Amino acid sequence: MFRPTVKSFLLFVLTGLLLAGGCMPARERLPGYLSLRLKADPTSLDPALITDVTSGSIAAKLFNGLVKMDESLRIVPDLASGWTISDDRCTYVFRLRGDVTFPDGRGMTSQDILYSFERVLDPAVRSPNTWVFDRVAKMEAENDLTFKITLTKPFSPFLGLLTMPAAYVVDRHAVEALGPDFGAAPVGTGPFQLVQWLHNRMLRLSARKDYFDGSPKLKGITYRVIPEDLTAIAEFEIGNLDVIGIPSPEYRRFMDSSKWRPLVVSLKGLNTYYLGMNCLKYPFNNSKVRLALAYAIDRKKILETFYEGRGVPAAGPVPPALRSWPAPELVPFDPKLAVQLMREAGLPEGSEFSLYVTSEQETLDLAEIIQDYLAGIGLKINIRQLEWSAYKAAINRGEADLFWLSWWADYPDAENFLFPTFHSSNLGAGGNRTRYINDKLDGLIEAGRSSASDKSWKEYKKAEYLIADEAPWVFFWHRTDYAVRQPWVKGFRLYPIYTVDKGLVVETIPMHHAIDSGFGFEPGGG
Amino acid sequence: MKTYLLKRFLLVPVVLAGITFLVFLLIWALPGDPSLALVGERAKAATVESIRRELGVDRPFLEQYLGYLKLIMHGNLGRSFYTNRSVADDLIDKLPHTLALAASAMALAVPVGVSLGLFMALGKRRFERFLNVITMAGVSLPVFWVGLILMLLISVKARLLPPSGTGGFRYIILPAITLAVPAFASIARVTKTVAMDVLNQPFMLTARAKGLRRLRVVFTHLLKNTLIPVVTVIGLDFGSYLNGAVLTETIFGWDGVGRFAMEGIIKRDYPVVMGTVLVGTLAFVGINLIVDLCYAVMDPRVKKG
């Protein structure tokens, strides 16, 4: 009686195995392809919808904008071969290259640019990036190779904004044919095109031979989605991945290894880590209390010990690479002065405050260190750990007294670390999560935004010094990123911002066949 | 039996409605907002509002829930808030992987677990302590530890199998073993306990007394009477594996339903969460039905009752 059940069960199991085995044969690693890791599947590769770095870094290889950023963060031509800016700094006229094509061979014209930009502003597209075109009054395709943008007011960071994915040019025909599925099958003018995307598993890009800026040295790029850090390291160590970013807990392992250390690359990132205070709430509406917190925490020591020196101390919000003026003075560690400032502000000892953090272990460890330092000046800190989505909602609502957060560049301009984060028009979700409101500062930032791009730094300098004095953030550090490559990867480097990397220089040299003992394969599709 | 089955089938929609309501209520009550995962770090309040409106998450709870019911009545699971892809398509893509992993794990765990359990019940006392330690370890070792150790030894050191990826036979072995470890251990322990209980029953003595050979006694009388509770355990394990094994899938980069559901929950991607819950509930109900059928096949008393 029991037998038929056993049989059908085994049959079931076998079918399962065959299903898995039959349609997904293991495939040899493709020569000439660079194999990279993604921590998560890209949300969407539709430039209008991209807000995360993962998706943005892939989109940078599939699309082009009018202008792009070079390695030293200068704005250089991309689809536009040149541009002129009117004397009132409100009208930008771009001359387009005539040799740009989409993968189907259709030539790109100013109509495609107009279509792409207007699409971002179309409410039906639900783009979160409409702010990129906030100051645009009018866009015109004057003729096939001339595109004109008129701004409402002079706006010095404007060209920088045009380097972002939101301003990439999409293939109108593909968008119209695919509708909402365009994000999964994107088509642009970039050096690579997407040939395969097995969601949550892998993406494959292949190089375009007819790319207008010279075809890439690689034949293509394979991105593998590997959520777990340790798994990614295992894949890297046996040579299945060509480059990986080094996760913080694994930093020592690579730096202490004589094999890997010479292959580690690093880059001072465009980011600022900070302890935010709710400046609308008592007692953090008083700059003395805010400064007291900064004096009370030995950030340099935390950076050197807990973070193993993987960063530079921050004196203000602007990362050093974007600052063309001398940095404000670092607030030293001085708990006595902190206590004095607290007394002056009338804040009694033993006051209790909440510190909101996300649920990663590293963040919690850091929060406990901060808690300990603040206990040293007699403040009681209650750490509240929230899951990411709840954390974000709470911070945007202004629920927390204190919170731990970082700000990363959208585009490399000092303005990107001042306007969204400290201007009163961006309270909450807009970026100013400390809810700092200061008319004088608003004025300085606005003046910087509307002056000529080579002069705006003077206003930004005043703004940053004012922020350093007022201390709505306790500035911690600018984090350095580390990655490690295989010996057979040539020309790899980290870029200050992901949009710079079009994947044109990096290449793999065939030596890995020798090292590899025939183990190089990866999950293919079928 | 037929009326019993009919009753069970009629209950399925009620269970589904109850589960969807509960889960919908739970994710609705959670703090956090699906629009926040979409807008990134820098969004105008107006953008957030218009996205909330577009997604329909600004509407009252009951309206949202009824809207969802209407959607699934049309056989549609909606589109992910986040990726804008069809949830049904994504699930169809991932279900075979989850099924393959669950089936392979059970294919390892059931024979090993049952025979080990029988061996522990019948075998020499000398192995008892050793086997107790083994099964206890199997039940208590965390999945991520077992998975990472297997990966280190078999993939990195010995280079026998790929460390991760969703693919064919070579890719499924490590995650299947990892998932099978706690399952085989719990099956073995249950089998042992039940078998020892059955061994003390008078009919076992009768069977031996009427001259049946030892093996025959084991296979017809002992096994048959032991399997009913064991099948329950197998059913529960298998049912939960069909709902995805989040940790195993994450460690081995296996593209299954568990990871999909997990990411949906983190991003408050309601259609994804609801879709996976719906399919998972169906799988669980289905497995339970099969388990019940197995009871009937194995134990005539169930059929009559």
Coordinates of N, CA, C and O in Angstrom, one line a residue, chain A residues 151-293:
Chain A
L151 N 16.9 77.9 -18.7 CA 16.6 77.8 -17.3 C 15.8 79.0 -16.8 O 15.9 80.1 -17.4
T152 N 15.1 78.8 -15.7 CA 14.4 79.9 -15.1 C 15.3 81.0 -14.5 O 15.0 82.2 -14.5
K153 N 16.4 80.4 -13.9 CA 17.3 81.3 -13.2 C 18.7 80.7 -13.4 O 18.8 79.5 -13.7
P154 N 19.8 81.5 -13.4 CA 21.1 80.9 -13.5 C 21.3 79.8 -12.5 O 20.8 80.0 -11.3
F155 N 22.0 78.8 -12.8 CA 22.1 77.6 -11.9 C 23.4 76.9 -12.2 O 23.5 76.1 -13.1
S156 N 24.4 77.2 -11.4 CA 25.8 76.7 -11.7 C 25.9 75.2 -11.7 O 26.7 74.7 -12.5
P157 N 25.2 74.4 -10.9 CA 25.5 73.0 -10.9 C 24.8 72.3 -12.1 O 24.8 71.0 -12.2
F158 N 24.1 73.0 -13.0 CA 23.2 72.4 -13.9 C 23.9 71.3 -14.8 O 23.4 70.2 -15.0
L159 N 25.1 71.6 -15.3 CA 25.7 70.6 -16.2 C 26.1 69.4 -15.4 O 26.0 68.3 -15.9
G160 N 26.4 69.6 -14.1 CA 26.7 68.4 -13.3 C 25.4 67.5 -13.2 O 25.5 66.3 -13.2
L161 N 24.3 68.1 -13.0 CA 23.0 67.4 -12.9 C 22.8 66.6 -14.2 O 22.2 65.5 -14.2
L162 N 23.2 67.1 -15.3 CA 23.0 66.4 -16.6 C 23.9 65.2 -16.8 O 23.7 64.4 -17.7
T163 N 24.8 65.0 -15.9 CA 25.6 63.7 -15.9 C 24.9 62.6 -15.2 O 25.4 61.4 -15.3
M164 N 23.8 62.8 -14.6 CA 23.1 61.8 -13.8 C 22.3 60.9 -14.7 O 21.8 61.3 -15.8
P165 N 22.0 59.6 -14.2 CA 21.2 58.7 -15.0 C 19.9 59.3 -15.5 O 19.4 59.0 -16.6
A166 N 19.3 60.1 -14.6 CA 18.0 60.7 -15.0 C 18.0 61.4 -16.3 O 17.0 61.6 -17.0
A167 N 19.2 61.9 -16.7 CA 19.4 62.7 -17.9 C 20.0 61.9 -19.0 O 20.5 62.4 -20.0
Y168 N 19.9 60.6 -18.9 CA 20.4 59.7 -20.0 C 19.4 59.6 -21.1 O 18.2 59.8 -20.9
V169 N 19.9 59.4 -22.3 CA 19.0 59.3 -23.5 C 18.5 57.9 -23.8 O 19.4 57.0 -24.0
V170 N 17.2 57.7 -23.8 CA 16.7 56.4 -24.1 C 16.2 56.2 -25.5 O 16.0 57.2 -26.2
D171 N 16.1 55.0 -25.9 CA 15.6 54.7 -27.3 C 14.1 54.7 -27.3 O 13.4 53.9 -26.7
R172 N 13.6 55.8 -27.9 CA 12.2 56.1 -27.9 C 11.4 54.9 -28.4 O 10.3 54.5 -27.9
H173 N 11.9 54.2 -29.5 CA 11.1 53.1 -30.0 C 11.0 51.9 -29.0 O 9.9 51.3 -28.9
A174 N 12.1 51.7 -28.3 CA 12.1 50.6 -27.3 C 11.1 51.0 -26.2 O 10.3 50.1 -25.7
V175 N 11.1 52.2 -25.7 CA 10.2 52.6 -24.7 C 8.8 52.4 -25.1 O 8.0 51.9 -24.4
E176 N 8.5 52.9 -26.3 CA 7.1 52.8 -26.8 C 6.7 51.3 -27.0 O 5.5 51.0 -26.7
A177 N 7.6 50.5 -27.4 CA 7.2 49.1 -27.6 C 7.1 48.3 -26.3 O 6.2 47.4 -26.2
L178 N 7.9 48.7 -25.3 CA 7.9 47.9 -24.1 C 7.1 48.4 -22.9 O 6.8 47.7 -22.0
G179 N 6.8 49.7 -22.9 CA 6.0 50.3 -21.8 C 6.8 50.1 -20.5 O 8.0 50.3 -20.4
P180 N 6.0 49.6 -19.5 CA 6.7 49.5 -18.2 C 7.8 48.4 -18.1 O 8.6 48.4 -17.2
D181 N 7.9 47.6 -19.2 CA 8.9 46.6 -19.2 C 10.3 47.1 -19.7 O 11.3 46.4 -19.7
F182 N 10.3 48.4 -20.1 CA 11.5 49.0 -20.6 C 12.7 48.9 -19.5 O 13.8 48.7 -19.8
G183 N 12.3 49.0 -18.3 CA 13.3 49.0 -17.2 C 14.0 47.6 -17.1 O 15.1 47.5 -16.5
A184 N 13.4 46.6 -17.7 CA 14.0 45.2 -17.6 C 14.7 44.9 -19.0 O 15.4 44.0 -19.1
A185 N 14.4 45.8 -20.0 CA 15.1 45.5 -21.3 C 15.5 46.9 -21.9 O 15.0 47.3 -22.9
P186 N 16.4 47.6 -21.2 CA 16.7 48.9 -21.6 C 17.6 49.0 -22.9 O 18.4 48.1 -23.1
V187 N 17.4 50.1 -23.6 CA 18.1 50.2 -24.8 C 18.6 51.7 -24.9 O 17.8 52.6 -24.7
G188 N 19.9 51.9 -25.1 CA 20.5 53.2 -25.1 C 21.6 53.3 -26.1 O 21.8 52.4 -26.9
T189 N 22.4 54.4 -26.1 CA 23.5 54.6 -27.1 C 24.8 54.1 -26.5 O 25.8 54.3 -27.2
G190 N 24.9 53.6 -25.3 CA 26.1 53.4 -24.6 C 27.1 52.3 -25.2 O 26.7 51.7 -26.2
P191 N 28.3 52.2 -24.6 CA 29.3 51.2 -25.2 C 28.9 49.8 -25.0 O 29.5 48.9 -25.6
F192 N 27.9 49.5 -24.2 CA 27.5 48.1 -24.0 C 26.0 48.0 -24.2 O 25.3 49.0 -24.1
Q193 N 25.5 46.8 -24.5 CA 24.1 46.6 -24.5 C 23.7 45.4 -23.7 O 24.5 44.5 -23.6
L194 N 22.5 45.4 -23.1 CA 22.1 44.3 -22.3 C 21.6 43.2 -23.2 O 20.8 43.3 -24.0
V195 N 22.3 42.0 -23.0 CA 21.8 40.9 -23.8 C 21.0 39.8 -23.0 O 20.3 39.1 -23.5
Q196 N 21.2 39.8 -21.7 CA 20.5 38.8 -20.9 C 20.4 39.3 -19.4 O 21.3 39.9 -18.9
W197 N 19.2 39.1 -18.9 CA 19.0 39.5 -17.5 C 18.1 38.4 -16.8 O 17.0 38.4 -17.1
L198 N 18.8 37.6 -16.1 CA 18.0 36.6 -15.3 C 17.9 37.2 -13.9 O 18.8 37.3 -13.1
H199 N 16.7 37.8 -13.6 CA 16.5 38.6 -12.4 C 17.0 37.8 -11.2 O 16.7 36.6 -11.0
N200 N 17.7 38.6 -10.3 CA 18.2 38.0 -9.1 C 19.3 37.0 -9.3 O 19.8 36.4 -8.3
R201 N 19.8 36.8 -10.5 CA 20.8 35.9 -10.7 C 22.0 36.5 -11.5 O 23.1 36.6 -11.0
M202 N 21.8 37.0 -12.7 CA 22.9 37.6 -13.4 C 22.4 38.5 -14.5 O 21.3 38.3 -15.0
L203 N 23.3 39.4 -14.9 CA 23.0 40.2 -16.1 C 24.2 40.1 -17.0 O 25.4 39.9 -16.5
R204 N 24.0 40.1 -18.3 CA 25.1 40.1 -19.2 C 25.0 41.2 -20.1 O 24.0 41.4 -20.8
L205 N 26.1 42.0 -20.2 CA 26.2 43.1 -21.2 C 27.2 42.7 -22.2 O 28.2 42.0 -21.9
S206 N 27.0 43.0 -23.5 CA 28.0 42.8 -24.5 C 28.4 44.1 -25.1 O 27.7 45.0 -25.2
A207 N 29.7 44.2 -25.4 CA 30.3 45.4 -25.9 C 29.8 45.7 -27.3 O 29.5 44.8 -28.1
R208 N 29.6 47.0 -27.6 CA 29.2 47.4 -29.0 C 30.4 47.7 -29.8 O 31.2 48.5 -29.4
K209 N 30.5 47.1 -31.0 CA 31.6 47.3 -31.8 C 31.6 48.7 -32.4 O 32.6 49.3 -32.8
D210 N 30.3 49.3 -32.6 CA 30.1 50.5 -33.3 C 30.0 51.7 -32.3 O 29.4 52.7 -32.7
Y211 N 30.5 51.6 -31.1 CA 30.3 52.7 -30.2 C 31.1 53.9 -30.6 O 32.2 53.8 -31.1
F212 N 30.5 55.1 -30.6 CA 31.0 56.3 -31.2 C 32.4 56.7 -30.5 O 33.2 57.4 -31.2
D213 N 32.6 56.3 -29.3 CA 33.8 56.8 -28.6 C 34.9 55.7 -28.6 O 35.7 55.7 -27.7
G214 N 34.8 54.8 -29.5 CA 35.7 53.7 -29.6 C 35.2 52.5 -28.8 O 34.8 52.7 -27.6
S215 N 35.2 51.3 -29.3 CA 34.6 50.2 -28.6 C 35.4 49.7 -27.4 O 36.6 49.9 -27.3
P216 N 34.7 49.2 -26.4 CA 35.4 48.8 -25.1 C 36.4 47.7 -25.4 O 36.3 47.0 -26.4
K217 N 37.4 47.6 -24.5 CA 38.4 46.5 -24.6 C 37.9 45.2 -24.3 O 38.4 44.1 -24.7
L218 N 36.8 45.2 -23.4 CA 36.2 43.9 -23.0 C 35.2 43.4 -24.1 O 34.8 44.2 -24.9
K219 N 35.0 42.1 -24.1 CA 33.9 41.7 -25.0 C 32.6 41.9 -24.3 O 31.5 42.0 -25.0
G220 N 32.6 41.9 -23.0 CA 31.3 42.2 -22.3 C 31.6 42.1 -20.8 O 32.7 41.9 -20.3
I221 N 30.5 42.3 -20.1 CA 30.5 42.2 -18.6 C 29.4 41.3 -18.1 O 28.3 41.3 -18.6
T222 N 29.8 40.4 -17.2 CA 28.8 39.6 -16.5 C 28.7 40.1 -15.1 O 29.7 40.2 -14.4
Y223 N 27.5 40.4 -14.7 CA 27.2 40.8 -13.3 C 26.5 39.6 -12.6 O 25.5 39.2 -13.2
R224 N 27.0 39.2 -11.5 CA 26.3 38.1 -10.8 C 25.8 38.6 -9.5 O 26.4 39.3 -8.8
V225 N 24.5 38.3 -9.2 CA 23.9 38.8 -8.0 C 24.2 37.8 -6.9 O 23.8 36.6 -6.9
I226 N 25.0 38.3 -6.0 CA 25.4 37.5 -4.8 C 25.2 38.3 -3.6 O 25.9 39.2 -3.2
P227 N 24.1 38.0 -2.9 CA 23.7 38.8 -1.7 C 24.7 38.7 -0.5 O 24.9 39.7 0.1
E228 N 25.2 37.6 -0.3 CA 26.0 37.4 0.9 C 27.5 37.7 0.6 O 28.1 37.2 -0.3
D229 N 28.1 38.5 1.5 CA 29.5 39.0 1.3 C 30.5 37.8 1.3 O 31.4 37.7 0.5
L230 N 30.3 36.9 2.3 CA 31.3 35.8 2.4 C 31.2 34.9 1.1 O 32.2 34.4 0.7
T231 N 30.0 34.7 0.6 CA 29.9 34.0 -0.6 C 30.6 34.6 -1.8 O 31.4 34.0 -2.6
A232 N 30.5 36.0 -1.8 CA 31.2 36.7 -2.9 C 32.7 36.5 -2.8 O 33.4 36.4 -3.8
I233 N 33.2 36.5 -1.5 CA 34.6 36.4 -1.3 C 35.1 35.0 -1.7 O 36.1 34.8 -2.4
A234 N 34.2 34.0 -1.4 CA 34.6 32.6 -1.9 C 34.6 32.6 -3.4 O 35.6 32.0 -4.0
E235 N 33.7 33.2 -4.1 CA 33.7 33.2 -5.5 C 34.9 33.9 -6.1 O 35.5 33.5 -7.1
F236 N 35.3 35.0 -5.4 CA 36.5 35.7 -5.8 C 37.7 34.9 -5.6 O 38.6 34.8 -6.5
E237 N 37.8 34.3 -4.5 CA 39.1 33.6 -4.2 C 39.3 32.4 -5.1 O 40.5 32.1 -5.4
I238 N 38.3 31.8 -5.6 CA 38.5 30.7 -6.6 C 38.5 31.2 -8.0 O 38.5 30.5 -9.0
G239 N 38.4 32.5 -8.2 CA 38.6 33.1 -9.5 C 37.4 33.2 -10.4 O 37.4 33.5 -11.6
N240 N 36.2 33.1 -9.8 CA 35.0 33.2 -10.5 C 34.5 34.7 -10.6 O 33.7 35.0 -11.5
L241 N 35.1 35.5 -9.8 CA 34.8 37.0 -9.9 C 36.1 37.7 -10.2 O 37.1 37.3 -9.6
D242 N 36.1 38.7 -11.0 CA 37.3 39.4 -11.3 C 37.6 40.5 -10.4 O 38.8 40.9 -10.2
V243 N 36.6 41.2 -9.8 CA 36.8 42.3 -8.9 C 35.7 42.2 -7.9 O 34.6 41.9 -8.2
I244 N 36.1 42.5 -6.6 CA 35.0 42.7 -5.6 C 35.3 43.9 -4.7 O 36.5 44.2 -4.5
G245 N 34.3 44.5 -4.3 CA 34.4 45.6 -3.3 C 34.7 44.9 -2.0 O 34.1 43.8 -1.7
I246 N 35.6 45.4 -1.2 CA 35.9 44.7 0.1 C 34.9 45.1 1.2 O 34.9 46.3 1.5
P247 N 34.1 44.2 1.7 CA 33.2 44.6 2.8 C 34.0 44.9 4.1 O 35.1 44.3 4.3
S248 N 33.6 45.8 4.9 CA 34.4 46.3 6.0 C 34.9 45.1 6.9 O 36.1 45.2 7.3
P249 N 34.1 44.1 7.3 CA 34.7 43.1 8.2 C 35.8 42.3 7.5 O 36.5 41.6 8.3
E250 N 35.9 42.4 6.2 CA 36.9 41.5 5.5 C 38.1 42.3 5.2 O 39.0 41.8 4.5
Y251 N 38.2 43.6 5.6 CA 39.3 44.5 5.2 C 40.6 43.9 5.6 O 41.6 43.9 4.8
R252 N 40.7 43.5 6.8 CA 42.0 43.0 7.4 C 42.5 41.8 6.6 O 43.6 41.6 6.3
R253 N 41.5 40.9 6.3 CA 41.9 39.6 5.6 C 42.7 39.9 4.3 O 43.7 39.3 4.0
F254 N 42.2 40.9 3.5 CA 42.9 41.2 2.3 C 44.1 42.1 2.5 O 45.1 41.9 1.8
M255 N 44.1 43.0 3.5 CA 45.3 43.9 3.7 C 46.4 43.1 4.3 O 47.6 43.4 4.1
D256 N 46.1 42.0 5.0 CA 47.2 41.2 5.7 C 47.7 40.1 4.8 O 48.6 39.4 5.1
S257 N 47.1 40.0 3.6 CA 47.5 38.9 2.7 C 48.5 39.4 1.7 O 48.2 40.3 1.0
S258 N 49.7 38.8 1.7 CA 50.7 39.2 0.7 C 50.2 39.0 -0.7 O 50.7 39.7 -1.7
K259 N 49.3 38.0 -0.9 CA 48.9 37.7 -2.3 C 47.9 38.8 -2.8 O 48.0 39.3 -3.9
W260 N 47.0 39.3 -1.9 CA 46.0 40.2 -2.4 C 46.4 41.7 -2.2 O 45.9 42.5 -2.9
R261 N 47.2 42.0 -1.2 CA 47.4 43.4 -0.9 C 47.9 44.2 -2.1 O 47.3 45.3 -2.3
P262 N 48.8 43.7 -2.9 CA 49.2 44.5 -4.0 C 48.0 44.7 -5.0 O 48.1 45.6 -5.9
L263 N 47.0 43.9 -4.9 CA 45.9 44.0 -5.9 C 44.7 44.8 -5.4 O 43.7 44.9 -6.0
V264 N 44.9 45.4 -4.2 CA 43.8 46.2 -3.6 C 43.9 47.6 -4.2 O 44.9 48.2 -4.2
V265 N 42.7 48.1 -4.6 CA 42.7 49.5 -5.0 C 41.7 50.2 -4.1 O 40.8 49.7 -3.5
S266 N 42.0 51.5 -3.9 CA 41.2 52.3 -3.0 C 40.9 53.6 -3.5 O 41.5 54.1 -4.5
L267 N 39.9 54.3 -3.0 CA 39.5 55.6 -3.5 C 38.7 56.3 -2.3 O 37.9 55.8 -1.7
K268 N 39.2 57.6 -2.2 CA 38.5 58.4 -1.2 C 37.1 58.8 -1.8 O 37.0 59.5 -2.8
G269 N 36.1 58.3 -1.2 CA 34.7 58.4 -1.7 C 34.1 59.8 -1.5 O 34.5 60.5 -0.6
L270 N 33.1 60.1 -2.4 CA 32.4 61.4 -2.2 C 31.2 61.1 -1.3 O 30.1 60.9 -1.7
N271 N 31.5 61.1 0.0 CA 30.5 60.8 1.0 C 30.8 61.5 2.3 O 32.0 61.8 2.5
T272 N 29.8 61.7 3.1 CA 30.1 62.2 4.5 C 29.2 61.5 5.4 O 28.0 61.3 5.2
Y273 N 29.8 60.9 6.5 CA 29.1 60.2 7.5 C 28.9 61.1 8.7 O 29.8 61.8 9.1
Y274 N 27.7 61.1 9.2 CA 27.4 62.1 10.3 C 26.4 61.6 11.3 O 25.7 60.7 11.0
L275 N 26.5 62.2 12.5 CA 25.5 62.0 13.5 C 24.5 63.2 13.4 O 25.0 64.4 13.6
G276 N 23.3 63.0 13.0 CA 22.4 64.1 12.8 C 21.6 64.4 14.0 O 21.4 63.5 14.9
M277 N 21.2 65.6 14.2 CA 20.4 66.0 15.3 C 19.2 66.7 14.8 O 19.3 67.5 13.8
N278 N 18.1 66.5 15.5 CA 16.9 67.2 15.1 C 16.9 68.6 15.6 O 16.6 68.9 16.7
C279 N 17.2 69.5 14.6 CA 17.4 70.9 15.0 C 16.2 71.7 15.3 O 16.2 72.9 15.7
L280 N 15.0 71.1 15.1 CA 13.8 71.7 15.5 C 13.3 71.4 16.9 O 12.3 71.9 17.4
K281 N 14.0 70.4 17.5 CA 13.6 69.9 18.8 C 14.5 70.4 19.9 O 15.7 70.5 19.7
Y282 N 13.9 70.7 21.1 CA 14.7 71.0 22.2 C 15.5 69.8 22.6 O 15.0 68.7 22.6
P283 N 16.8 69.9 23.0 CA 17.6 71.0 23.1 C 18.5 71.2 21.9 O 19.4 72.1 21.9
F284 N 18.2 70.5 20.8 CA 19.2 70.5 19.7 C 18.9 71.7 18.8 O 19.5 71.9 17.7
N285 N 17.9 72.6 19.2 CA 17.7 73.8 18.5 C 18.8 74.8 18.9 O 18.8 75.9 18.4
N286 N 19.6 74.4 19.9 CA 20.6 75.3 20.4 C 22.0 74.8 19.9 O 22.4 73.7 20.2
S287 N 22.7 75.7 19.2 CA 24.0 75.3 18.6 C 25.0 74.9 19.6 O 25.9 74.1 19.4
K288 N 24.9 75.4 20.9 CA 25.8 75.1 21.9 C 25.7 73.6 22.2 O 26.7 72.9 22.4
V289 N 24.5 73.1 22.4 CA 24.3 71.7 22.6 C 24.8 70.8 21.5 O 25.5 69.8 21.7
R290 N 24.6 71.3 20.3 CA 25.0 70.5 19.1 C 26.6 70.4 19.1 O 27.2 69.4 18.9
L291 N 27.2 71.6 19.4 CA 28.7 71.6 19.4 C 29.2 70.7 20.6 O 30.2 70.1 20.4
A292 N 28.5 70.8 21.7 CA 28.9 70.0 22.8 C 29.0 68.5 22.4 O 30.0 67.8 22.8
L293 N 28.0 68.0 21.7 CA 28.1 66.6 21.2 C 29.3 66.3 20.4 O 30.0 65.3 20.5

